Amino acid sequence: MTSEKSSTVGGRPVRLGVQIAPQHAYYEKIRDTAAELEEMGVDILFNWDHFYPLSGEPDGLHFESWTMLAALAEQTSRVELGALVNCNSYRNANLQADMARTIDHISAKGTGTGRFIFGTGSGWFERDYDEYGYEFGTVGQRLDALAANLPVIEERWTKLNPPPTRHIPVLIGGGGEKKTLRIVAKHADIWHSFSDAATLERKLGILAEHGDAVGRDTSQIEISTELSRRTVADADEVFELGTTLFTLGISGPDYDLSPVRDWLDWRDAKNAK
């Protein structure tokens, strides 16, 4: 199954990304799930950047994000891939840029064009910080660090040899209206949130105001919204507001793919119009 590209919002097809939560399953299961999802026709594979499970047994099985993404980049051939989202606090900004560039090249095998999406955010899961020795700080401090690091990352991409194979899309997650959306307006190619239609409509207006302030047309930014616990009617509403990337989280140990099949049918119906 592949997505038809005929119907778009702002020139973009509707896409489905599936977040394979790297928790409560051994890597072999995660790897096989990724292969099946690519065969089913999903557009993007995501994981998340945490060190412990976010649900279920707190000390359950869990694997690290970036090393897994490199393996998935080598394993796959069509899907884009990235973290939903990377935690800016855990790694030096220049190192993040180099890791992203490297996965971009790994994923470009046979085509010359990479498939990596640099999804990032300011971080929020305090246990990760405490257990791994990072300074948690405040929400404001973590957002300020993200704002400071993104220009460093973007500059490093211009200095690396070899350079990235393409403009690496930057996805920024979060809905804070004062700081996060200003960072989105300045740096993001994709903005991801968990907004319902009313919230999304309000935040899109605020995002446009930030775009005016930084001199950017925010209609260039792809809008991404999570589907978990959403109905088709909910998805239709945020689609009408301009959302074209829809994400669906699945978790181990079993990784139920039946909702993915349903949402792929919905995606394909949208793109067929």
Coordinates of C-alpha atoms in Angstrom, one line a residue:
M1 CA 0.0 0.0 0.0
T2 CA 1.3 3.5 -0.9
S3 CA -0.1 6.9 -0.4
E4 CA -1.6 8.6 -3.4
K5 CA -0.3 12.2 -3.8
S6 CA -3.2 13.8 -5.6
S7 CA -5.0 15.6 -2.8
T8 CA -3.1 18.1 -0.7
V9 CA -3.4 20.9 1.8
G10 CA -1.1 23.8 0.8
G11 CA 0.6 21.5 -1.7
R12 CA 1.2 18.7 0.8
P13 CA -0.2 15.2 0.8
V14 CA -1.7 13.8 4.0
R15 CA 0.9 11.6 5.7
L16 CA 0.8 9.1 8.5
G17 CA 3.7 8.7 10.9
V18 CA 3.8 5.8 13.4
Q19 CA 5.7 6.2 16.7
I20 CA 7.0 2.9 17.8
A21 CA 7.5 3.5 21.5
P22 CA 10.8 1.7 22.3
Q23 CA 9.4 0.3 25.6
H24 CA 8.3 -3.1 26.9
A25 CA 9.7 -5.0 23.9
Y26 CA 13.0 -6.5 22.8
Y27 CA 14.7 -4.9 19.8
E28 CA 13.9 -7.8 17.6
K29 CA 10.2 -7.1 18.0
I30 CA 10.8 -3.4 17.3
R31 CA 12.8 -4.2 14.2
D32 CA 10.1 -6.5 12.9
T33 CA 7.4 -4.0 13.6
A34 CA 9.3 -1.3 11.7
A35 CA 9.6 -3.6 8.7
E36 CA 5.9 -4.4 8.8
L37 CA 4.9 -0.8 9.0
E38 CA 7.1 0.1 6.1
E39 CA 5.5 -2.7 4.1
M40 CA 2.0 -1.4 5.1
G41 CA 2.8 2.0 3.6
V42 CA 3.3 4.3 6.5
D43 CA 5.1 7.5 5.6
I44 CA 7.3 8.0 8.7
L45 CA 8.6 5.9 11.5
F46 CA 9.2 7.7 14.8
N47 CA 10.5 6.6 18.2
W48 CA 11.0 8.8 21.3
D49 CA 14.1 10.0 23.1
H50 CA 13.7 8.7 26.7
F51 CA 15.6 6.3 28.8
Y52 CA 12.8 4.7 30.7
P53 CA 9.2 3.7 29.8
L54 CA 6.6 6.5 29.9
S55 CA 3.7 4.0 30.7
G56 CA 3.3 0.6 32.2
E57 CA 6.1 -0.8 34.3
P58 CA 8.5 2.1 35.1
D59 CA 11.5 -0.1 35.0
G60 CA 10.4 -2.2 32.0
L61 CA 12.3 -3.0 28.9
H62 CA 13.5 0.2 27.1
F63 CA 16.0 1.1 24.4
E64 CA 17.9 4.3 23.4
S65 CA 16.6 6.5 20.5
W66 CA 19.5 7.6 18.3
T67 CA 21.3 4.3 18.0
M68 CA 18.0 2.7 17.1
L69 CA 17.3 5.3 14.4
A70 CA 20.6 4.6 12.8
A71 CA 19.7 0.9 12.7
L72 CA 16.3 1.6 11.3
A73 CA 17.8 3.9 8.7
E74 CA 19.9 1.0 7.4
Q75 CA 17.0 -1.5 7.6
T76 CA 14.5 0.6 5.7
S77 CA 14.4 1.9 2.2
R78 CA 11.4 4.2 1.8
V79 CA 10.0 5.6 5.0
E80 CA 11.3 8.8 6.6
L81 CA 12.3 8.4 10.2
G82 CA 13.2 10.4 13.3
A83 CA 12.4 10.9 17.0
L84 CA 9.2 12.3 18.2
V85 CA 11.0 14.0 19.7
N86 CA 14.7 14.3 20.5
C87 CA 15.5 15.9 23.9
N88 CA 17.8 18.9 23.3
S89 CA 19.2 18.6 26.9
Y90 CA 20.8 15.3 26.5
R91 CA 23.5 16.0 23.9
N92 CA 25.8 18.8 22.8
A93 CA 24.3 20.8 19.9
N94 CA 27.1 20.2 17.5
L95 CA 27.0 16.5 18.3
Q96 CA 23.3 16.4 17.6
A97 CA 23.9 18.0 14.2
D98 CA 26.6 15.5 13.3
M99 CA 24.5 12.5 14.5
A100 CA 21.6 13.8 12.4
R101 CA 23.8 14.2 9.3
T102 CA 25.2 10.7 9.7
I103 CA 21.8 9.1 9.9
D104 CA 20.8 11.2 6.9
H105 CA 23.6 9.6 4.9
I106 CA 22.8 6.1 6.3
S107 CA 19.2 6.5 5.1
A108 CA 20.2 7.7 1.7
K109 CA 21.5 4.3 0.6
G110 CA 20.7 3.7 -3.1
T111 CA 19.0 7.0 -3.7
G112 CA 21.4 9.7 -2.7
T113 CA 18.7 11.5 -0.7
G114 CA 18.3 11.0 3.1
R115 CA 15.1 10.3 4.9
F116 CA 16.0 11.6 8.4
I117 CA 13.7 14.1 10.1
F118 CA 15.3 16.0 13.0
G119 CA 12.5 16.0 15.5
T120 CA 13.4 17.9 18.7
G121 CA 12.0 19.5 21.8
S122 CA 13.2 21.0 25.1
G123 CA 12.7 17.9 27.3
W124 CA 10.3 17.2 30.1
F125 CA 10.6 13.8 31.7
E126 CA 12.4 14.5 35.0
R127 CA 13.4 10.9 35.7
D128 CA 15.6 10.8 32.5
Y129 CA 17.5 13.9 33.8
D130 CA 17.9 12.6 37.4
E131 CA 19.0 9.1 36.5
Y132 CA 21.4 10.1 33.8
G133 CA 22.9 13.1 35.5
Y134 CA 21.5 16.0 33.5
E135 CA 20.4 19.3 35.0
F136 CA 16.6 19.5 34.9
G137 CA 16.3 23.2 35.5
T138 CA 13.0 24.9 34.7
V139 CA 10.7 24.8 31.7
G140 CA 11.9 28.3 30.7
Q141 CA 15.6 27.3 30.9
R142 CA 15.1 24.2 28.8
L143 CA 13.3 26.2 26.2
D144 CA 15.9 28.9 26.2
A145 CA 18.5 26.1 25.7
L146 CA 16.6 24.8 22.7
A147 CA 16.4 28.3 21.2
A148 CA 20.1 28.7 21.6
N149 CA 21.1 25.3 20.2
L150 CA 19.0 25.3 17.0
P151 CA 21.1 27.9 15.3
V152 CA 24.3 26.0 16.4
I153 CA 22.8 22.8 14.9
E154 CA 21.9 24.6 11.6
E155 CA 25.3 26.2 11.3
R156 CA 27.1 22.9 12.0
W157 CA 25.2 21.3 9.1
T158 CA 26.8 23.9 6.8
K159 CA 30.3 22.9 8.0
L160 CA 30.2 19.1 8.0
N161 CA 32.1 17.1 5.4
P162 CA 30.3 15.5 3.7
P163 CA 27.3 17.8 4.2
P164 CA 23.8 16.4 4.7
T165 CA 22.3 15.0 1.5
R166 CA 19.3 17.4 1.7
H167 CA 17.9 20.1 3.9
I168 CA 17.2 18.0 7.0
P169 CA 13.6 18.8 8.0
V170 CA 13.3 20.2 11.5
L171 CA 10.2 19.0 13.5
I172 CA 9.6 20.8 16.7
G173 CA 7.2 19.4 19.3
G174 CA 5.3 21.4 21.9
G175 CA 2.5 24.0 22.2
G176 CA 3.8 26.7 24.5
E177 CA 2.5 30.0 23.1
K178 CA 5.2 32.4 24.2
K179 CA 8.4 30.6 23.7
T180 CA 7.8 27.3 21.9
L181 CA 5.8 28.7 19.0
R182 CA 8.3 31.5 18.5
I183 CA 11.0 28.8 18.2
V184 CA 8.7 27.0 15.8
A185 CA 8.2 30.1 13.7
K186 CA 11.9 30.7 13.4
H187 CA 13.2 27.2 12.8
A188 CA 10.6 24.5 12.1
D189 CA 9.7 22.8 8.9
I190 CA 7.1 20.8 10.8
W191 CA 5.2 21.7 14.0
H192 CA 3.9 18.8 16.1
S193 CA 1.3 19.1 18.9
F194 CA -1.6 17.2 20.5
S195 CA -4.1 20.0 19.9
D196 CA -7.8 19.5 19.3
A197 CA -9.4 21.6 16.6
A198 CA -10.3 24.6 18.8
T199 CA -6.8 24.7 20.4
L200 CA -5.1 24.2 17.1
E201 CA -7.0 27.1 15.5
R202 CA -6.0 29.4 18.3
K203 CA -2.4 28.3 18.3
L204 CA -2.1 28.7 14.5
G205 CA -3.1 32.3 14.9
I206 CA -0.4 32.8 17.5
L207 CA 2.1 31.0 15.4
A208 CA 1.4 33.3 12.5
E209 CA 2.0 36.3 14.8
H210 CA 5.3 34.9 15.8
G211 CA 6.1 34.4 12.1
D212 CA 5.4 38.0 11.4
A213 CA 7.7 39.0 14.3
V214 CA 10.6 36.9 12.9
G215 CA 9.9 37.6 9.3
R216 CA 8.6 34.2 8.2
D217 CA 5.5 33.0 6.4
T218 CA 4.3 30.2 8.8
S219 CA 2.2 28.6 6.1
Q220 CA 5.5 27.0 5.0
I221 CA 5.4 24.9 8.2
E222 CA 3.7 21.5 8.0
I223 CA 1.2 20.9 10.8
S224 CA 1.4 17.6 12.6
T225 CA -1.1 16.3 15.1
E226 CA -1.3 13.1 17.2
L227 CA -4.2 10.7 16.5
S228 CA -4.3 8.6 19.7
R229 CA -7.7 8.6 21.3
R230 CA -9.0 10.7 18.4
T231 CA -12.0 9.9 16.2
V232 CA -12.2 10.3 12.4
A233 CA -14.4 13.3 13.0
D234 CA -11.6 14.8 15.2
A235 CA -9.0 14.1 12.5
D236 CA -11.3 15.7 9.8
E237 CA -11.5 18.9 11.8
V238 CA -7.8 19.4 12.2
F239 CA -7.3 18.4 8.6
E240 CA -9.6 21.2 7.6
L241 CA -7.4 23.6 9.6
G242 CA -4.4 22.5 7.6
T243 CA -3.0 19.5 9.4
T244 CA -1.4 17.1 6.9
L245 CA 0.9 15.0 9.1
F246 CA -0.9 12.7 11.5
T247 CA 1.0 10.6 14.0
L248 CA -0.1 7.5 15.9
G249 CA 1.7 6.0 18.9
I250 CA 1.9 2.3 19.5
S251 CA 3.6 0.5 22.4
G252 CA 5.1 -2.8 23.2
P253 CA 5.0 -5.6 24.0
D254 CA 2.6 -6.4 21.2
Y255 CA 2.5 -3.3 18.9
D256 CA -1.1 -3.6 17.8
L257 CA -1.2 -2.5 14.1
S258 CA -4.9 -2.6 13.5
P259 CA -5.4 1.1 14.2
V260 CA -2.6 1.8 11.7
R261 CA -4.5 0.0 9.0
D262 CA -7.6 2.0 9.7
W263 CA -5.8 5.3 9.6
L264 CA -3.9 4.3 6.4
D265 CA -7.3 3.8 4.8
W266 CA -8.4 7.3 6.0
R267 CA -5.2 8.8 4.7
D268 CA -5.6 7.2 1.3
A269 CA -9.2 8.3 1.1
K270 CA -8.1 11.9 1.8
N271 CA -5.3 11.8 -0.8
A272 CA -7.6 10.3 -3.4
K273 CA -9.9 13.3 -3.5

